Coordinates of C-alpha atoms in Angstrom, one line a residue:
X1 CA 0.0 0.0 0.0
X2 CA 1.6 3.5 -0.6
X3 CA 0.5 6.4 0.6
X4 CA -0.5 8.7 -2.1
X5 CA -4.0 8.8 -4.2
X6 CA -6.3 10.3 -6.9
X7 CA -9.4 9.4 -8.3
X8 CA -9.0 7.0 -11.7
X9 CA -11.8 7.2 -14.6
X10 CA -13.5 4.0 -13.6
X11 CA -13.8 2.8 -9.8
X12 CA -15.8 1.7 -7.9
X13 CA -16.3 4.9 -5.3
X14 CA -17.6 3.3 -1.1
X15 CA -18.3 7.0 -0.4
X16 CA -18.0 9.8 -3.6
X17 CA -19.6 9.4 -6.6
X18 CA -16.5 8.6 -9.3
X19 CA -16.0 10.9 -12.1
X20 CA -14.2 14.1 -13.3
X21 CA -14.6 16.9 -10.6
X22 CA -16.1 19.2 -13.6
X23 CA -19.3 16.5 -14.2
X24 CA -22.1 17.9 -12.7
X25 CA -23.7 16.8 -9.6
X26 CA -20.6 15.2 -8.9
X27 CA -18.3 16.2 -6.2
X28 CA -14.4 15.8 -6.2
X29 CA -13.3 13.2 -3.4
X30 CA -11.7 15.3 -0.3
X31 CA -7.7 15.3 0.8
X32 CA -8.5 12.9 3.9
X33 CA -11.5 10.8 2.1
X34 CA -8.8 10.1 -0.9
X35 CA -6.4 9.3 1.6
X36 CA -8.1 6.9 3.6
X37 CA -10.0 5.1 0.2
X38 CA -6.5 4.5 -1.0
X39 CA -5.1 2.8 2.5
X40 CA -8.6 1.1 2.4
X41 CA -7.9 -0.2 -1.0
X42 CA -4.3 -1.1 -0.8
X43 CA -5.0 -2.8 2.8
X44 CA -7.3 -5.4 1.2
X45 CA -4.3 -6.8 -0.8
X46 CA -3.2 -8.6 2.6
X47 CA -6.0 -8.1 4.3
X48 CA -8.6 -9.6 1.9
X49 CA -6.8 -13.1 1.9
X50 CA -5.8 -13.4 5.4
X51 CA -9.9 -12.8 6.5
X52 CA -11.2 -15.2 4.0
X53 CA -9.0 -17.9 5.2
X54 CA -9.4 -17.6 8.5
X55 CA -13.3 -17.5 8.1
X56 CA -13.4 -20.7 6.4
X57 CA -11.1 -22.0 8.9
X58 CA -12.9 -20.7 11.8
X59 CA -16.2 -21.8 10.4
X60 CA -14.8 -25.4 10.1
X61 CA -13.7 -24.7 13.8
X62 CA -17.3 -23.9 14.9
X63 CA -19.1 -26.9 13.4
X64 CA -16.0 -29.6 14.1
X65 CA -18.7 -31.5 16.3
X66 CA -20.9 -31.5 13.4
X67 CA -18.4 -32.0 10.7
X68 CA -16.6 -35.2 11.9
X69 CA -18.3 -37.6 13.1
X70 CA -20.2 -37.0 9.6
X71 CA -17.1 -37.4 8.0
X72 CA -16.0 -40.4 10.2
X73 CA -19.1 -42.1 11.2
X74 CA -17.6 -45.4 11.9
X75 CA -15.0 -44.0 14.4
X76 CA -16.9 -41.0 16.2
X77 CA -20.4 -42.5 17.2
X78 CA -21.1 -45.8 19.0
X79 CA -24.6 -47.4 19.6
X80 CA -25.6 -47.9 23.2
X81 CA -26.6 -51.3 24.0
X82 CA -29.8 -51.7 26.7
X83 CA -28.7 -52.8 30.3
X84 CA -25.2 -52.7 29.0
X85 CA -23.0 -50.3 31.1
X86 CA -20.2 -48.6 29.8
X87 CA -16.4 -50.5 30.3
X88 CA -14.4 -48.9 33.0
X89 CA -11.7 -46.6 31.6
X90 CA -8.8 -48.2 32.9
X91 CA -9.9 -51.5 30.4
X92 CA -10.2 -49.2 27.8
X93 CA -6.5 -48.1 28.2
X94 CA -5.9 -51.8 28.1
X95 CA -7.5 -52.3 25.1
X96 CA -5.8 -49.7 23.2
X97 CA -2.7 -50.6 24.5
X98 CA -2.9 -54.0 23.1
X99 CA -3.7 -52.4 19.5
X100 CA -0.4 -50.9 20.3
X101 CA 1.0 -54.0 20.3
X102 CA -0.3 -55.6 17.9
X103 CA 0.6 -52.7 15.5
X104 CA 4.3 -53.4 16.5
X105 CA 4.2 -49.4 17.9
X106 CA 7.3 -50.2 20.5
X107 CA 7.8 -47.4 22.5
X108 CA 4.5 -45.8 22.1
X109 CA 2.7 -44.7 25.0
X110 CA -0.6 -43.4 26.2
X111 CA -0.7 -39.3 26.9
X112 CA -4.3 -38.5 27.8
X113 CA -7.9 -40.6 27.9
X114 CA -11.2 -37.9 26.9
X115 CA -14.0 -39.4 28.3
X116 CA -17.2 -39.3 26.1
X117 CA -19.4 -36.1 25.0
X118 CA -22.8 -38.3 25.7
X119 CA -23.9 -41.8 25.3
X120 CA -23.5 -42.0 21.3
X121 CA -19.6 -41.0 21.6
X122 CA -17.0 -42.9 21.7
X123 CA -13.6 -42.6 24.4
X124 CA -11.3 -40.4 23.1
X125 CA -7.4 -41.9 23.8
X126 CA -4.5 -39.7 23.1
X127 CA -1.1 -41.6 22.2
X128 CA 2.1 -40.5 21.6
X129 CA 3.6 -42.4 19.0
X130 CA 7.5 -43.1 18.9
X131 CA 8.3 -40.3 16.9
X132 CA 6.2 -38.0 19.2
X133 CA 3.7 -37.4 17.3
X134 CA 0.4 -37.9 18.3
X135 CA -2.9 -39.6 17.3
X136 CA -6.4 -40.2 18.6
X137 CA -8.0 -44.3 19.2
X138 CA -11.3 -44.5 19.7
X139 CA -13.2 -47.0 21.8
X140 CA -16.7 -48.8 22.0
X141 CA -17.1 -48.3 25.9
X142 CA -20.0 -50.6 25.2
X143 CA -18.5 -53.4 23.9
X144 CA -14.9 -53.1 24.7
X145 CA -13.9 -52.6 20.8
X146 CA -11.1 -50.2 19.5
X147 CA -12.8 -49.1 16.6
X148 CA -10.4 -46.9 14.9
X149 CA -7.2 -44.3 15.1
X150 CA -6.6 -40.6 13.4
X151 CA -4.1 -38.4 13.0
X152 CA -5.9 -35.4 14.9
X153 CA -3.9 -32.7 13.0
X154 CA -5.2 -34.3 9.5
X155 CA -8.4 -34.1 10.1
X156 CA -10.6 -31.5 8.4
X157 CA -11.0 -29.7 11.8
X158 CA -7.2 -30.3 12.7
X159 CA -6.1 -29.0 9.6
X160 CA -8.4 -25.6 9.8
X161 CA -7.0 -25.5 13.4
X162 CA -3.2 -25.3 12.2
X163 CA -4.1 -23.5 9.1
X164 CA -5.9 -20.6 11.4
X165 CA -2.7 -20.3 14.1
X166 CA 0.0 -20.1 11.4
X167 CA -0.7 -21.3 7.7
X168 CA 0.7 -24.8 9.2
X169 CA 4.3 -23.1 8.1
X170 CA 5.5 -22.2 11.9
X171 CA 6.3 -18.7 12.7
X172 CA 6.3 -17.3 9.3
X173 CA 2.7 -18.2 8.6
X174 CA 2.1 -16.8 12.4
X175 CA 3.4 -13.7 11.3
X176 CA 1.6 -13.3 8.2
X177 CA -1.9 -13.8 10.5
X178 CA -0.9 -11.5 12.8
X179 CA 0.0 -9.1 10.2
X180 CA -3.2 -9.5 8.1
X181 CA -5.1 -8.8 11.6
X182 CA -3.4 -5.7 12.2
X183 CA -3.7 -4.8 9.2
X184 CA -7.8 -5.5 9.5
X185 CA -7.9 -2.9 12.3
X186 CA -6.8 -0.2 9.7
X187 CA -9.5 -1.6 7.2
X188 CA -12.2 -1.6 9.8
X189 CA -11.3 1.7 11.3
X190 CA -11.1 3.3 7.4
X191 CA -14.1 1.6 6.6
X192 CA -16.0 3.4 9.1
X193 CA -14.7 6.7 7.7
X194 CA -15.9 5.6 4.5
X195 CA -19.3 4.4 5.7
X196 CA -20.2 7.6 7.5
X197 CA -19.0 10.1 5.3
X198 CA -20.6 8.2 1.9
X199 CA -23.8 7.4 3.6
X200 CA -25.5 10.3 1.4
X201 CA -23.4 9.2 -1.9
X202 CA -24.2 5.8 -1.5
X203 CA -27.9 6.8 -1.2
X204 CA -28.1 9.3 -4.2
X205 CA -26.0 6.5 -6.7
X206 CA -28.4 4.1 -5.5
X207 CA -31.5 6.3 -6.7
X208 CA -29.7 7.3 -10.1
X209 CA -29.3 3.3 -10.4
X210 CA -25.8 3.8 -10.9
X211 CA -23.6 0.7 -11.7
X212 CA -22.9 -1.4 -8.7
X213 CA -24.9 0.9 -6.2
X214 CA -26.5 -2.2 -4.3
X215 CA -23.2 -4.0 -4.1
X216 CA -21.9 -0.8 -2.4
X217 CA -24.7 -0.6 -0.2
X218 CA -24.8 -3.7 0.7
X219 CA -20.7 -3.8 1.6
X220 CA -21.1 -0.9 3.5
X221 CA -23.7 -2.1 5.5
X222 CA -22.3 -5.4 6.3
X223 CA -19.1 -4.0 7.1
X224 CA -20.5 -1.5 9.4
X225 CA -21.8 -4.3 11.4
X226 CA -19.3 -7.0 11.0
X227 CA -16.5 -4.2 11.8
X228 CA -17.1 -4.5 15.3
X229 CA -17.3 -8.1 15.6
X230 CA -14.3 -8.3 13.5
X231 CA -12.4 -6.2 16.1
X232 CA -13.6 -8.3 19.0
X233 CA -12.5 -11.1 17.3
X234 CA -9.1 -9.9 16.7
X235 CA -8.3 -8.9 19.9
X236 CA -9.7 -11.7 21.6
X237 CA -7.2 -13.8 19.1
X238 CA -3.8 -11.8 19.5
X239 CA -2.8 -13.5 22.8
X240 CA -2.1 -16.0 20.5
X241 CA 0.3 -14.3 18.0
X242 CA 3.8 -15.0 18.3
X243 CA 4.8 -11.3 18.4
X244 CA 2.3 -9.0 20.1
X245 CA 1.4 -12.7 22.4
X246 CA 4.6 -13.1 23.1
X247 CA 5.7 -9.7 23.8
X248 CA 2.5 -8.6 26.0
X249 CA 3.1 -11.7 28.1
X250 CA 6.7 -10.6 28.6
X251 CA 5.2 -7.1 29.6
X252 CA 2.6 -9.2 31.9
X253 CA 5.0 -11.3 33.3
X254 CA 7.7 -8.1 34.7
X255 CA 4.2 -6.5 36.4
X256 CA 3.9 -9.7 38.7
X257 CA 0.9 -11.2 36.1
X258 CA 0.4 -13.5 33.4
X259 CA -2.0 -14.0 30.5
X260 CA -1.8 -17.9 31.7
X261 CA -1.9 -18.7 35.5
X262 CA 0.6 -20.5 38.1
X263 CA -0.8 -23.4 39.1
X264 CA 0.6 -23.3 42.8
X265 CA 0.1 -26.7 43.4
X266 CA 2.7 -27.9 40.5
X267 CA 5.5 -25.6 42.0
X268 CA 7.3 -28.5 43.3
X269 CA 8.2 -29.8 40.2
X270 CA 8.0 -27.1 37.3
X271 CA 9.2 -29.3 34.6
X272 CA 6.6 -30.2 32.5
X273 CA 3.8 -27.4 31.8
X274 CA 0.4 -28.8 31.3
X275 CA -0.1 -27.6 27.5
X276 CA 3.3 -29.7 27.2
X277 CA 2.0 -32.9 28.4
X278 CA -0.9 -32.9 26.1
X279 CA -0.1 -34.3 22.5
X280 CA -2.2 -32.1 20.4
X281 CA -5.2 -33.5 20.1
X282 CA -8.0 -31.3 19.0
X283 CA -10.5 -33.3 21.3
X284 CA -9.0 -32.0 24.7
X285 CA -7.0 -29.2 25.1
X286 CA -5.7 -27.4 27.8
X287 CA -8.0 -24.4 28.9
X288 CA -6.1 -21.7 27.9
X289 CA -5.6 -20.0 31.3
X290 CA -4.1 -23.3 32.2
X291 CA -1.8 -23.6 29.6
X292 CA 1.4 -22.9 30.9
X293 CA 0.5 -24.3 34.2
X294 CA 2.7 -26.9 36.0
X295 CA 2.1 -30.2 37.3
X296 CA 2.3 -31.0 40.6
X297 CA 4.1 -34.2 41.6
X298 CA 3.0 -38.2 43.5
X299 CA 5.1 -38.8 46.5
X300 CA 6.7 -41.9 45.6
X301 CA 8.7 -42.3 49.5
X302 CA 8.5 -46.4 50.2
X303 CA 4.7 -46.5 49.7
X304 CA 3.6 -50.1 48.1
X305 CA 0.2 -50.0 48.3
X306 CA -2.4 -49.9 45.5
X307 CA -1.8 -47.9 42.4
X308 CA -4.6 -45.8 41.6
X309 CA -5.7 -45.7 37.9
X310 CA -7.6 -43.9 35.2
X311 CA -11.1 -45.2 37.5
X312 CA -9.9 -43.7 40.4
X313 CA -8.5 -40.5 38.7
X314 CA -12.2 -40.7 37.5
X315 CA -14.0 -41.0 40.5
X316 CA -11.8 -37.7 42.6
X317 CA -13.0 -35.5 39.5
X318 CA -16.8 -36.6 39.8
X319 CA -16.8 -35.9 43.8
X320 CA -14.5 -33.0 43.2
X321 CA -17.6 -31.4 40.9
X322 CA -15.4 -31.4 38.0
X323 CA -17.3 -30.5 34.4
X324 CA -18.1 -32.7 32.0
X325 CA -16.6 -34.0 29.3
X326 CA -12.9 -34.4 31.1
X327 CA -9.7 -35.1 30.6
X328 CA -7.0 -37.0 32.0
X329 CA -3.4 -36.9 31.7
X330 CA -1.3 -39.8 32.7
X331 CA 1.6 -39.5 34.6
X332 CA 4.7 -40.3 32.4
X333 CA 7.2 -40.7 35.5
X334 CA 7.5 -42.2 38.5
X335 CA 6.5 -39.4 40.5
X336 CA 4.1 -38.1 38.0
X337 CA 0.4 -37.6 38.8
X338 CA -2.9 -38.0 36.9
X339 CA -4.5 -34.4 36.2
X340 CA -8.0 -34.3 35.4
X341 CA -9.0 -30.8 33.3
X342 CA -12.5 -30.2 33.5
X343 CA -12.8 -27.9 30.5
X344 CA -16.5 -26.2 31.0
X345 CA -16.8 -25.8 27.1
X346 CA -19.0 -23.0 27.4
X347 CA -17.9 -21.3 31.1
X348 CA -14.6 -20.4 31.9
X349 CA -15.3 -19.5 34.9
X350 CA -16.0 -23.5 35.7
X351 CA -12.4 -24.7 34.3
X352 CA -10.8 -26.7 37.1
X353 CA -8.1 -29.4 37.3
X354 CA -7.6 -31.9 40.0
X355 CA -4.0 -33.4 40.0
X356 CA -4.4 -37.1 41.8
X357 CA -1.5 -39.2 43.4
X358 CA -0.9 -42.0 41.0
X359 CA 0.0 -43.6 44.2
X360 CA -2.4 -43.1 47.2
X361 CA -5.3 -41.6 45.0
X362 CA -5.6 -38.8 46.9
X363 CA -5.8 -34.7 45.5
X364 CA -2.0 -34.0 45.1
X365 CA -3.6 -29.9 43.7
X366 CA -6.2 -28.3 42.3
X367 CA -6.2 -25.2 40.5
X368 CA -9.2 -23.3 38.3
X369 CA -10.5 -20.0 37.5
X370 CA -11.0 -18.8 40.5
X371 CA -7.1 -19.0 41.1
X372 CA -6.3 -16.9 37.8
X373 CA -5.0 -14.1 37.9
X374 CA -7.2 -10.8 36.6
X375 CA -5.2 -10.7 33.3
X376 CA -5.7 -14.6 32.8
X377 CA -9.3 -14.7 33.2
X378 CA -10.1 -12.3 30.8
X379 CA -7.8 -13.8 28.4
X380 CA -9.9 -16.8 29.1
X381 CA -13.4 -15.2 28.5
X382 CA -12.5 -13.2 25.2
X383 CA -11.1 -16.9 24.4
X384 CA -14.3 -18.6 24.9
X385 CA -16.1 -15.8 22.6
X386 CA -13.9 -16.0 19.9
X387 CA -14.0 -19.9 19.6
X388 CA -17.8 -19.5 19.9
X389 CA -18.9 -21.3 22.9
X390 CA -18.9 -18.9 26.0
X391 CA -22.8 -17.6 25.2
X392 CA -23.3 -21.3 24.3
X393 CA -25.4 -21.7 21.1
X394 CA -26.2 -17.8 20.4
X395 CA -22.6 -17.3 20.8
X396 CA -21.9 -19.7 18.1
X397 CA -24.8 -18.7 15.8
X398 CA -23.3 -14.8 15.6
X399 CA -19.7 -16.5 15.1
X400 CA -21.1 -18.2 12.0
X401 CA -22.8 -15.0 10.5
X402 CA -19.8 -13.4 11.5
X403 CA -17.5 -15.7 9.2
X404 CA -20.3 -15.7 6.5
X405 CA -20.1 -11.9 6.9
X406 CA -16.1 -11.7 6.2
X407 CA -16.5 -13.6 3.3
X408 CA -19.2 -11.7 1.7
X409 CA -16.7 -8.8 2.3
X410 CA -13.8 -10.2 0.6
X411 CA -15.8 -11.5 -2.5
X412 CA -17.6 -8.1 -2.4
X413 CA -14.5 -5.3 -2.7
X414 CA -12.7 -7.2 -5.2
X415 CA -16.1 -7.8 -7.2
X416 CA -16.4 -3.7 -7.4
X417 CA -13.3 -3.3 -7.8
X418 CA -12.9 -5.5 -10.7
X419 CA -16.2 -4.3 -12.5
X420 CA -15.1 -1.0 -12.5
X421 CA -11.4 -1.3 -12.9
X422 CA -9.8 0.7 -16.0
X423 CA -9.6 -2.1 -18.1
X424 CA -6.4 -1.3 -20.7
X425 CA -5.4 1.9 -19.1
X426 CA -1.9 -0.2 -17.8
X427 CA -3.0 1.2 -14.2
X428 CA -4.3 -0.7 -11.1
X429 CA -7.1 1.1 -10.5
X430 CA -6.1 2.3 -7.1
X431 CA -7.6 5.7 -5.7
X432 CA -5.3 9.0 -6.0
X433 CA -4.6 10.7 -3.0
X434 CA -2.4 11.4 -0.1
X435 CA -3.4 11.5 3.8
X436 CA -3.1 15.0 5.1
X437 CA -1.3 14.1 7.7
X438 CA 0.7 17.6 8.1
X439 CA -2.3 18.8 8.4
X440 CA -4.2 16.3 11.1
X441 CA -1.9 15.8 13.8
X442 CA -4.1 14.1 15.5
X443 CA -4.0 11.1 12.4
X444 CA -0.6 11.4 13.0
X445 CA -0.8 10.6 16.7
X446 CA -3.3 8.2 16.2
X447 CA -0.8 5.9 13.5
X448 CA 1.8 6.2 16.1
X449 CA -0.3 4.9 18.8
X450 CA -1.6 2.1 16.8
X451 CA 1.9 1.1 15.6
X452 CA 3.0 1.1 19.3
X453 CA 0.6 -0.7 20.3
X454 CA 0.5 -3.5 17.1
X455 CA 4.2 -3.6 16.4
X456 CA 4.2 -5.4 13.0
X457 CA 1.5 -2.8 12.1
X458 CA 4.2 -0.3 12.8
X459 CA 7.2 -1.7 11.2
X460 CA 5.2 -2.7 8.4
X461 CA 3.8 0.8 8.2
X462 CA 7.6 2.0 7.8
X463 CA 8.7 -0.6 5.6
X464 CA 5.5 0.7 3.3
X465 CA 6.6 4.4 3.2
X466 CA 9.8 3.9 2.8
X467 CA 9.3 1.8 -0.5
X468 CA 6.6 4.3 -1.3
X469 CA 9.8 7.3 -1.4
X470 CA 12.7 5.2 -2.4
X471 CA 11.0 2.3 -5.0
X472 CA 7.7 3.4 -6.2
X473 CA 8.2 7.2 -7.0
X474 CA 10.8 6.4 -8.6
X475 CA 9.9 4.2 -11.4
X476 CA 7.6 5.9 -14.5
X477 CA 6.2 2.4 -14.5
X478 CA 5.3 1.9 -10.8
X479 CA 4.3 5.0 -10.3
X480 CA 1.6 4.4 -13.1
X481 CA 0.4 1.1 -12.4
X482 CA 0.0 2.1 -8.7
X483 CA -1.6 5.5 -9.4
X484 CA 1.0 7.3 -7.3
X485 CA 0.7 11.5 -7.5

């Protein structure tokens, strides 16, 4: 995006009627509406892409519990049999560790057991396979039957999961996101200029019948409302970036806080943090306030009594109030403990996890919500909204029309765009102008602000000006193509 602009023959015009200043009836765009069109346009080059995906993604996300088990009916739903109970869970592990066996998986081991979402699910066991990698067995609790494995991250959901974080390409892709969401703060913040000072425009082209009027209309509107969801949303998401993330919980951590919480009763041993000792299984995560949380540890001394088990890991949780569906993490060492997350899908403020002595079966820790600290628990409630679940099913229906909202804006702007492109004129099509910025301090202060605040926003901001003086306005070519004045 450079900075400079002017109004082209042909294009599509979200505010000002398009056309020569000296048409009548028409007006010429202003210094600051030119401006703000062109870092509107030139935004939706990275801005456009990023969105789309991560509305597809996220509505793949939202319907995961409807998606696969259609997609894999024979693993992800059993039939209950009448007067048959369900096995206990410790003979499920057995089970799946004799398909281990049989599969000649030396060395494999099992990570986590998800208990069933009702009575037509199947247990969900977690393994991590030899080259630590992990992978999902189901089981008929009913009859005892392993009925099937997957590779959680190739799953439809999985791979919309790893697509949303980071492109599945590590911290480039994350960076990319990150960078497309700052970016969609300038576009939502611009498009609000647009939307309020065209309001009349749009209204008048619509009764001339003008070309594309209704499209404009109709983006305007559904921008206007999505805008604000669309901020929500990525705010509520950068706690998981890898730069602003990062850097805020470096900030968070030198004032004494956290955007995670200490668990207080895994100090003894920090280790092994509790996102750590989960394979990454889209089925049972760690709550995010408990992500970086430690485990507490069994106290192995000379005891040689009974070994308590998945059953009795089971039974604490239940009379510990723990919600349903759970999950339990098995203890890897010798003075390891089971740690039961009860994830309270749609209620944050229920998340709790009971560590149990592998050896004596008794609470080793707890730790929950109520133990976060302020930061952490409203990381964990803006978590809950953007995933969809914290207002339960009306949450999740203004998610989806959220999503289906995004995408009607990236089809939409490029649609207008193209229509009314200058088609042959060797020119992009991009709006002339330049933001008056000597003469609105106040737009200067605000950049600087947001570029503190959203650092690749900033650097990206300078890297864009500086290509703008050194590259673009100095090329004949360029500086046609891109409509530079």
């Amino acid at each position: 995006m450079t900075t400079t602009l002017g109004a082209p023959e042909r294009l599509s015009d979200p505010v000002e009627p398009p056309g020569p200043p000296d048409t009548p009836g028409r007006r010429r765009p202003t210094r600051l509406f030119a401006g703000v069109w062109r870092w509107h346009f030139y935004a939706s080059f990275l801005v456009v892409p990023v969105l789309a995906l991560l509305a597809v993604t996220g509505l793949i996300y939202l319907f995961r519990f409807q998606l696969e088990p259609a997609l894999h009916p024979d693993l992800l739903h059993v039939d209950p049999r009448p007067g048959v109970t369900a096995a206990a869970f410790d003979d499920q592990r057995e089970v799946v560790e004799e398909a281990l066996d049989a599969d000649g998986l030396t060395g494999a081991y099992i990570a986590s057991m998800t208990e069933p979402r009702d009575t037509e699910s199947p247990t969900r066991i977690t393994v991590t396979l030899p080259d630590e990698s992990s992978r999902d067995y189901f089981v008929d609790p009913y009859r005892l039957d392993v009925l099937g494995s997957l590779d959680p991250d190739a799953t439809l959901s999985g791979t919309a999961v790893r697509l949303h974080a980071n492109l599945m390409t590590g911290w480039v892709g994350d960076a990319v996101i990150e960078l497309g969401a700052c970016w969609a703060v300038v576009m939502s913040l611009t498009g609000y200029y647009l939307f309020v000072r065209g309001w009349r425009a749009r209204r008048r082209a619509a009764r001339q019948a003008r070309t594309d009027a209704r499209v404009r209309q109709t983006h305007a509107v559904v921008g206007a409302v999505a805008g604000v969801a669309l901020l929500g949303l990525i705010v509520s998401g950068l706690p998981w970036t890898g730069v602003w993330g990062a850097k805020v919980q470096e900030l968070a951590t030198t004032q004494g806080t956290s955007l995670w919480s200490d668990d207080h009763g895994g100090a003894s041993q920090p280790t092994t943090t509790m996102d750590e000792s989960l394979p990454h299984s889209h089925a049972g995560d760690v709550p995010w306030g408990l992500g970086q949380t430690t485990r507490p540890t069994s106290d192995v001394g000379d005891y040689t009594g009974t070994v308590a088990n998945l059953d009795t890991a089971a039974l604490v949780a239940d009379e510990a109030g723990l919600a349903h569906p759970y999950t339990t993490l098995l203890p890897t060492t010798p003075d390891g403990t089971f740690a039961v997350i009860g994830y309270a899908f749609d209620d944050p403020g229920q998340e709790r996890t009971v560590h149990v002595d592998r050896y004596t079966g008794a609470v080793a820790g707890t730790y929950g919500y109520a133990d976060y600290s302020g930061v952490a628990k409203v990381v964990s409630q803006g978590i809950a909204l953007h995933e969809g679940r914290r207002l339960g099913p009306v949450n999740m229906a203004l998610s989806a029309a959220m999503c289906v909202g995004i995408l009607f804006l990236c089809v939409s702007g490029p649609v207008m765009w193209w229509r009314r492109r200058p088609k042959g004129a060797g020119r992009i099509g991009a709006p002339r102008g330049r933001m008056p910025l000597a003469a609105t301090p106040a737009l200067v202060a605000g950049l600087v602000v947001l570029g503190v605040l959203l650092p690749l926003f900033g650097a990206s901001l300078v890297l864009v000006v500086l290509l703008d003086q050194l590259v673009f306005r100095r090329s004949p070519l360029l500086t046609r193509w891109l409509d530079v004045r």
